[in-house]
XYZ file of C-alpha atoms in Angstrom:
93
model
C -36.608 -26.343 7.542
C -32.950 -26.805 8.462
C -31.077 -23.555 7.867
C -27.643 -24.165 9.436
C -25.612 -27.037 10.873
C -22.666 -26.264 13.152
C -19.695 -28.550 13.788
C -16.920 -28.186 16.340
C -14.241 -30.365 17.880
C -13.048 -30.665 21.455
C -10.411 -33.231 22.417
C -11.712 -36.629 21.228
C -15.289 -35.474 20.569
C -16.885 -33.843 17.556
C -20.072 -31.853 18.195
C -22.896 -31.169 15.758
C -25.931 -28.957 16.354
C -28.780 -27.157 14.650
C -31.702 -25.135 15.992
C -34.951 -23.438 15.049
C -36.158 -26.426 13.018
C -39.641 -27.648 12.129
C -40.757 -30.408 11.714
C -38.783 -32.682 14.065
C -35.337 -33.381 12.591
C -33.088 -36.411 12.562
C -29.310 -36.378 12.672
C -26.887 -38.864 11.131
C -23.100 -39.167 11.163
C -20.872 -40.574 8.451
C -17.233 -40.544 7.394
C -15.448 -39.975 4.122
C -14.095 -42.421 3.180
C -16.603 -44.807 4.728
C -15.447 -46.452 7.918
C -16.263 -50.009 8.946
C -16.328 -49.088 12.614
C -19.617 -47.962 14.113
C -19.756 -44.305 15.056
C -20.466 -43.983 18.776
C -22.647 -40.953 19.254
C -25.323 -39.463 21.482
C -28.086 -37.283 20.076
C -30.551 -35.047 21.930
C -33.669 -33.381 20.506
C -35.425 -30.563 22.381
C -38.628 -28.686 21.541
C -39.215 -25.044 22.454
C -42.487 -23.414 23.481
C -42.712 -22.106 19.910
C -42.831 -25.743 18.693
C -39.399 -25.451 17.078
C -36.757 -28.119 17.538
C -33.093 -28.052 18.438
C -30.919 -31.079 17.834
C -27.414 -31.753 19.083
C -25.080 -34.706 19.001
C -21.520 -35.593 19.802
C -19.378 -38.258 18.251
C -16.540 -39.957 20.096
C -13.591 -39.879 17.703
C -11.166 -42.765 18.028
C -7.542 -42.690 16.938
C -8.063 -44.730 13.814
C -4.698 -43.931 12.288
C -6.143 -42.397 9.130
C -7.281 -39.032 7.876
C -11.063 -38.952 7.918
C -13.687 -36.370 7.100
C -16.577 -36.501 9.580
C -19.943 -35.517 8.191
C -23.061 -34.578 10.153
C -26.388 -34.400 8.321
C -29.553 -32.891 9.813
C -32.702 -33.659 7.839
C -36.427 -33.082 7.988
C -39.185 -34.031 5.584
C -38.589 -30.689 3.828
C -34.830 -30.471 3.418
C -31.414 -31.423 4.747
C -28.117 -29.711 5.497
C -24.703 -31.227 6.009
C -21.508 -30.021 7.646
C -18.105 -31.682 7.445
C -14.988 -31.558 9.580
C -11.640 -33.080 8.703
C -9.739 -34.935 11.386
C -6.078 -35.074 10.597
C -4.151 -38.011 11.937
C -1.679 -37.034 14.619
C 1.615 -38.837 14.932
C 3.791 -38.787 18.034
C 7.502 -39.533 17.909
């Protein structure tokens, strides 16, 4: 099952990852509040010799002009875990 989901941010990308999972997981991104724009992301799934899976994804965060909470959910048939990260709007004067 999924035990932990990690989120981090670097420049305009938000990264999500989880490891040591069985069976094969899937990862989805969402925002709170919901955003009409599609979330551009790239997800990679790897399997170890022990038949466990690692999943990682990054989301390209655009300057949307609003405060959003980005949510990453990793799920298997057995359970799911979610992590959230708030992106505060930055204003330049």
